Coordinates of N, CA and C in Angstrom, one line a residue:
X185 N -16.8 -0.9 -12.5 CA -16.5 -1.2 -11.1 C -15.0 -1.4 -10.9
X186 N -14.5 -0.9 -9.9 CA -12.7 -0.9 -9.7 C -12.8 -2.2 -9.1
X187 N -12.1 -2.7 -9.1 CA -11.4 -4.1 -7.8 C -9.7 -3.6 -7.7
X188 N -9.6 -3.6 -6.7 CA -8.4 -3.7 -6.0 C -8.2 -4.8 -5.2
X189 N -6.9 -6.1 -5.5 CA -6.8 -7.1 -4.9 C -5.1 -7.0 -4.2
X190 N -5.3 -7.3 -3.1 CA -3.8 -7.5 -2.8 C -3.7 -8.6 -2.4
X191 N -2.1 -9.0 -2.2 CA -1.7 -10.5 -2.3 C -0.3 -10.0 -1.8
X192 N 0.5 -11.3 -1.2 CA 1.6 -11.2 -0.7 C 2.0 -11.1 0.9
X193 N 0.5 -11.3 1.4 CA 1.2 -11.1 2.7 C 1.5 -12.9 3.5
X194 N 1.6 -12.8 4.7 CA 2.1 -14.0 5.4 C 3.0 -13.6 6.7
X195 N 3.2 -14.7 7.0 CA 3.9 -14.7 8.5 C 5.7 -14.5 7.9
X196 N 6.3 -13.5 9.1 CA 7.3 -13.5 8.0 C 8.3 -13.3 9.7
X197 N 9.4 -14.0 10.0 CA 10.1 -13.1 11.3 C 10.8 -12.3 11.1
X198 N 11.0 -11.4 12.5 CA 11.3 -10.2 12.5 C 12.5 -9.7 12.0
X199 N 12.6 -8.9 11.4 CA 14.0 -9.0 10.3 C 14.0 -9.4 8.6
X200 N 13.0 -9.7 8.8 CA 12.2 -10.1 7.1 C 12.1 -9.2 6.3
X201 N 11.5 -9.8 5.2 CA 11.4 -9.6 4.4 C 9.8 -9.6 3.4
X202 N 9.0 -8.9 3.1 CA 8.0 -9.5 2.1 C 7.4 -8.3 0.8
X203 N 6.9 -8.8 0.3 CA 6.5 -7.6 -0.7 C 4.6 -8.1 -1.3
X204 N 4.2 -6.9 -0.9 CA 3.2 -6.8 -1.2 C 2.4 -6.6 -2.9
X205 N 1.8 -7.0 -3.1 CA 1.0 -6.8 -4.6 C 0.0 -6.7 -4.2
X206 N -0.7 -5.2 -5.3 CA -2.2 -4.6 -5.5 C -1.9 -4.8 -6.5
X207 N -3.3 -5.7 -7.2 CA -3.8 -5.5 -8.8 C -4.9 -5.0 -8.9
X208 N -4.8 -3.7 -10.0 CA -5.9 -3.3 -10.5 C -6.7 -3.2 -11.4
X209 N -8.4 -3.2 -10.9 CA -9.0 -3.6 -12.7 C -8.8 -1.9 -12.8
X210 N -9.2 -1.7 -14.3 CA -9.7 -0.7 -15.3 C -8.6 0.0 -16.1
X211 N -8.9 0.7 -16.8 CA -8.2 1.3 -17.9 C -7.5 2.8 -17.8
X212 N -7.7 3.1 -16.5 CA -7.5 4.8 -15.8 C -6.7 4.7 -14.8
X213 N -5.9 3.6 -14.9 CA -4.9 3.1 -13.3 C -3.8 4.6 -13.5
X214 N -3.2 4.8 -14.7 CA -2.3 5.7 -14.4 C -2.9 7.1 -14.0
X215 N -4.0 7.3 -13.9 CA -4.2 8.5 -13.4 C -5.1 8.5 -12.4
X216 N -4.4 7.9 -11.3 CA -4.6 7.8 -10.0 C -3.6 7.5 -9.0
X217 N -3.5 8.5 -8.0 CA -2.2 8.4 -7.2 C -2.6 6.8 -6.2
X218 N -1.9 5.8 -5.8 CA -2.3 4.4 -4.7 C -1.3 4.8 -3.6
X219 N -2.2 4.3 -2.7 CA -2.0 4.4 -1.1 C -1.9 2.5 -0.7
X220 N -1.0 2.8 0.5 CA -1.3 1.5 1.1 C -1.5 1.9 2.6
X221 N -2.2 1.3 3.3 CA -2.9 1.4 4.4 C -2.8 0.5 5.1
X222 N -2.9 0.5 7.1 CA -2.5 -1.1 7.6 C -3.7 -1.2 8.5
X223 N -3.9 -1.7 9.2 CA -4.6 -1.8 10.5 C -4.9 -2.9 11.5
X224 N -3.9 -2.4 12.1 CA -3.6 -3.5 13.7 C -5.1 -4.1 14.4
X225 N -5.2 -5.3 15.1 CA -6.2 -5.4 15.8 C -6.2 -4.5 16.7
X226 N -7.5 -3.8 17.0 CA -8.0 -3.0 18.3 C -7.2 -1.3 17.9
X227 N -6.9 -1.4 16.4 CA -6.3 0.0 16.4 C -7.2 0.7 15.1
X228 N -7.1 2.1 14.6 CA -7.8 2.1 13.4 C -6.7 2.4 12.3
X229 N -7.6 2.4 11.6 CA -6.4 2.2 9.9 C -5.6 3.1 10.0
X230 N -4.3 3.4 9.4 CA -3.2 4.2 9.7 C -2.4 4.1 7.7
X231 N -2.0 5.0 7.5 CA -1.6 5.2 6.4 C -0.2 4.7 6.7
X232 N 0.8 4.4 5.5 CA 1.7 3.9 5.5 C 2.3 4.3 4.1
X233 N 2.0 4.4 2.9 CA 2.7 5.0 1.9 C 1.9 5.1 0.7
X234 N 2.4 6.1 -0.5 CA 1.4 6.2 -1.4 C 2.5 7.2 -2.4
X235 N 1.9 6.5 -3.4 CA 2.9 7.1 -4.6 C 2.2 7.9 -5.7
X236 N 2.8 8.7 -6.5 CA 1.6 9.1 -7.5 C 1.1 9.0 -8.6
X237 N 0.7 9.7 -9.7 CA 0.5 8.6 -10.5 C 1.1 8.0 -11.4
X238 N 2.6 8.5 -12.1 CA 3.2 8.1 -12.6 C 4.7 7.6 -11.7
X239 N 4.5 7.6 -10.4 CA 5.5 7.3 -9.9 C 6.2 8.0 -9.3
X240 N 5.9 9.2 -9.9 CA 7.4 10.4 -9.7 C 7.6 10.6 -8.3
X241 N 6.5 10.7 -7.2 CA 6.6 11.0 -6.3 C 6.0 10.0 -5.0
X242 N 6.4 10.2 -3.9 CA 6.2 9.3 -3.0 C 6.1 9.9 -1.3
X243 N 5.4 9.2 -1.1 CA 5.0 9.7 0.5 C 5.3 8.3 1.3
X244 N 6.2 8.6 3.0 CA 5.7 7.5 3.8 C 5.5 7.9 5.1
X245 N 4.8 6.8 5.8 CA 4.6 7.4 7.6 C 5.9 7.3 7.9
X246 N 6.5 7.6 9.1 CA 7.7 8.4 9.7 C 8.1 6.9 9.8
X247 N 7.4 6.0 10.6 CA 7.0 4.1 11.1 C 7.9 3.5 10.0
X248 N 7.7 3.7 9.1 CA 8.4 2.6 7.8 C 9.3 3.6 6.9
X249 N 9.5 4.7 7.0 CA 10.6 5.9 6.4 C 11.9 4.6 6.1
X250 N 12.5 4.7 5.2 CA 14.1 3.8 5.1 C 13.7 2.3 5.6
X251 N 12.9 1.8 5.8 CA 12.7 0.3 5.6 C 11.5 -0.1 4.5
X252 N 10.1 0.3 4.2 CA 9.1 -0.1 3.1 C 9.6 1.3 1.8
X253 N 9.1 0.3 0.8 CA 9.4 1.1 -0.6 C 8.4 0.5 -1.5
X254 N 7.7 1.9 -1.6 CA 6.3 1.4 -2.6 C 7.0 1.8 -4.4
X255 N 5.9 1.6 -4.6 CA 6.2 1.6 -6.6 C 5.3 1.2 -7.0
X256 N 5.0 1.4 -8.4 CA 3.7 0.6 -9.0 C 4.6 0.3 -10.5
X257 N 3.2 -0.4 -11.3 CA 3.9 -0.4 -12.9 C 2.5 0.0 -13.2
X258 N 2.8 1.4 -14.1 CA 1.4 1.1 -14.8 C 1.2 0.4 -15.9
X259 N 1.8 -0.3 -16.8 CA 1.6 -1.5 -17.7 C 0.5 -2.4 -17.3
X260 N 1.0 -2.9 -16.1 CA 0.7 -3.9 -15.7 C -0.5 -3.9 -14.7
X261 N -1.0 -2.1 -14.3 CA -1.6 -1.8 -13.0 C -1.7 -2.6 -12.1
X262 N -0.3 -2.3 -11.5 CA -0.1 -3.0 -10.0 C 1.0 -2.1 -9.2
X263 N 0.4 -2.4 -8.0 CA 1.5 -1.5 -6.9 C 1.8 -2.4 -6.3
X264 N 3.2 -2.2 -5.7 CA 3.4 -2.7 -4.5 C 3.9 -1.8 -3.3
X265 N 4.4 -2.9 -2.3 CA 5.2 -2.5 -1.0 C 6.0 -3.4 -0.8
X266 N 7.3 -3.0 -1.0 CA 8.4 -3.8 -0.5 C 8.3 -3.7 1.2
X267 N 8.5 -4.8 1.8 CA 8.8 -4.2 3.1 C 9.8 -5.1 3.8
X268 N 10.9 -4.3 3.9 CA 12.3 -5.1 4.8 C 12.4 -4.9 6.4
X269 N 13.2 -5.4 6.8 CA 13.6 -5.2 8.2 C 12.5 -4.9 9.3
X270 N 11.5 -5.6 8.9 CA 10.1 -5.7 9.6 C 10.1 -6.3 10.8
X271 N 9.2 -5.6 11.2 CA 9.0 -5.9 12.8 C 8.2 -6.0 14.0
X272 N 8.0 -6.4 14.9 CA 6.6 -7.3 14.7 C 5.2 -6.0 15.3
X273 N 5.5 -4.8 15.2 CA 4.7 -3.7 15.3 C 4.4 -3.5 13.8
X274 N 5.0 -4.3 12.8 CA 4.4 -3.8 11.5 C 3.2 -4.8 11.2
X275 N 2.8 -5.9 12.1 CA 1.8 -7.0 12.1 C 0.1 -5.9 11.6
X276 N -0.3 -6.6 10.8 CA -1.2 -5.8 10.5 C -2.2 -6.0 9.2
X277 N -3.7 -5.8 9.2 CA -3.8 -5.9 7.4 C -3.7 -4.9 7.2
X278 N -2.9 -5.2 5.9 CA -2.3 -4.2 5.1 C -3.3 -4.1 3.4
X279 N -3.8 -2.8 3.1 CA -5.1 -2.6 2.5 C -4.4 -1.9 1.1
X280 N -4.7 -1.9 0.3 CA -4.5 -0.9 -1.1 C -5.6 0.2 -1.7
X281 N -5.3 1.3 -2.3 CA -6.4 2.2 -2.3 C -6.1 2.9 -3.5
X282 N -7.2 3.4 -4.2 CA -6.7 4.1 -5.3 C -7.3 5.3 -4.4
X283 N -6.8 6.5 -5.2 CA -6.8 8.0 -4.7 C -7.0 8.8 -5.7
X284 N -7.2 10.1 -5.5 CA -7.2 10.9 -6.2 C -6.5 12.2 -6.0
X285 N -5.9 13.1 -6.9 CA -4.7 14.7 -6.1 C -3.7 13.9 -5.3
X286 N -3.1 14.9 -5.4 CA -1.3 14.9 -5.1 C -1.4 16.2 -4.9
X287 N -0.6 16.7 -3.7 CA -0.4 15.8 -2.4 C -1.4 15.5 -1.3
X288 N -2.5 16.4 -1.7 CA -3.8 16.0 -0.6 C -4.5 14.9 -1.6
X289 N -4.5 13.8 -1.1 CA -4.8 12.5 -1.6 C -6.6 12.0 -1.1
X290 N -7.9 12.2 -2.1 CA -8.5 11.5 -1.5 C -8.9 10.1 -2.0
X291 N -9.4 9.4 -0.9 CA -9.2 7.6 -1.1 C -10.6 7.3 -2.0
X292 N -10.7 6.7 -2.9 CA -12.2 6.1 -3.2 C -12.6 4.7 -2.9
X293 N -11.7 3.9 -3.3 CA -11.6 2.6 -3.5 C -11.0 2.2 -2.6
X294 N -10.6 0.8 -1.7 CA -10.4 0.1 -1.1 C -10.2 -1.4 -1.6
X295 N -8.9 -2.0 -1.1 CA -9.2 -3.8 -1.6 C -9.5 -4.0 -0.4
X296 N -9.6 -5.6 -0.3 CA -9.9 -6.5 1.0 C -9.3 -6.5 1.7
X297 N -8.2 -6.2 1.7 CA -6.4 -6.2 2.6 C -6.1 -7.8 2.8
X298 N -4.4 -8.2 2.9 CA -3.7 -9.0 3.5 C -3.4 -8.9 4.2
X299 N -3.0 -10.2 4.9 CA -2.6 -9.9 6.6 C -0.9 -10.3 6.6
X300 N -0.2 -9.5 7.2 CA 0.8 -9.3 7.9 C 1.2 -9.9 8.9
X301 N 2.0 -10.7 8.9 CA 2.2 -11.0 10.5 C 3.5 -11.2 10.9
X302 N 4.4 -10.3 11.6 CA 5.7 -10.6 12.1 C 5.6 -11.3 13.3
X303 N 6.8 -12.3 13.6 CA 7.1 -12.8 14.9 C 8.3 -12.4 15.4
X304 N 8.1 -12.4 16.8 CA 9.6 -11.8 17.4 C 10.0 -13.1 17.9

């Protein structure tokens, strides 16, 4: 069974700063591309970035382009999301996913998500 846990989020004002962490169980973390995913109250989930499996490559929504920067370690199977200069439209749980293919990505797994919260 996968678990995907994220951690890191919190109330942060606008202009912040936070970085997210997904830990993963199992033994097959590097061969799988991770996504991170958000979703606003009253909105539905929205993609936000996703790297592949050994890093080389990276995807983000247009929304966080030159402010969030994902990465993972596979040592350690964990990803993150840096996310700077935040703002309070980036308020949100923010979800971790493993995937499968590069560049059409499909999702299997899901964590619990953390919650995000910018103040203006």
């Amino acid at each position: 069974q996968v678990q995907l846990v994220e951690s890191g989020g919190g109330l942060v004002q606008a202009g912040g700063s936070l970085r997210l962490s997904c830990a993963a169980s199992g033994r097959t973390f590097s061969t799988y591309a991770m996504g991170w995913f958000r979703q606003a109250p009253g909105k539905e989930r929205e993609f936000v970035a996703a790297i592949s499996r050994i890093g080389t490559s990276t995807r983000y929504a247009d929304s966080v382009k030159g402010r969030f920067l994902i990465s993972r370690d596979n040592v350690k199977n964990m990803v993150y999301l840096q996310m700077n200069s935040l703002k309070p439209e980036d308020t949100a749980v923010y979800y971790c996913a493993r995937g499968l293919g590069w560049p059409e990505i499909e999702y299997d797994y899901w964590g619990q998500g953390t919650q995000v919260t910018v103040s203006s």
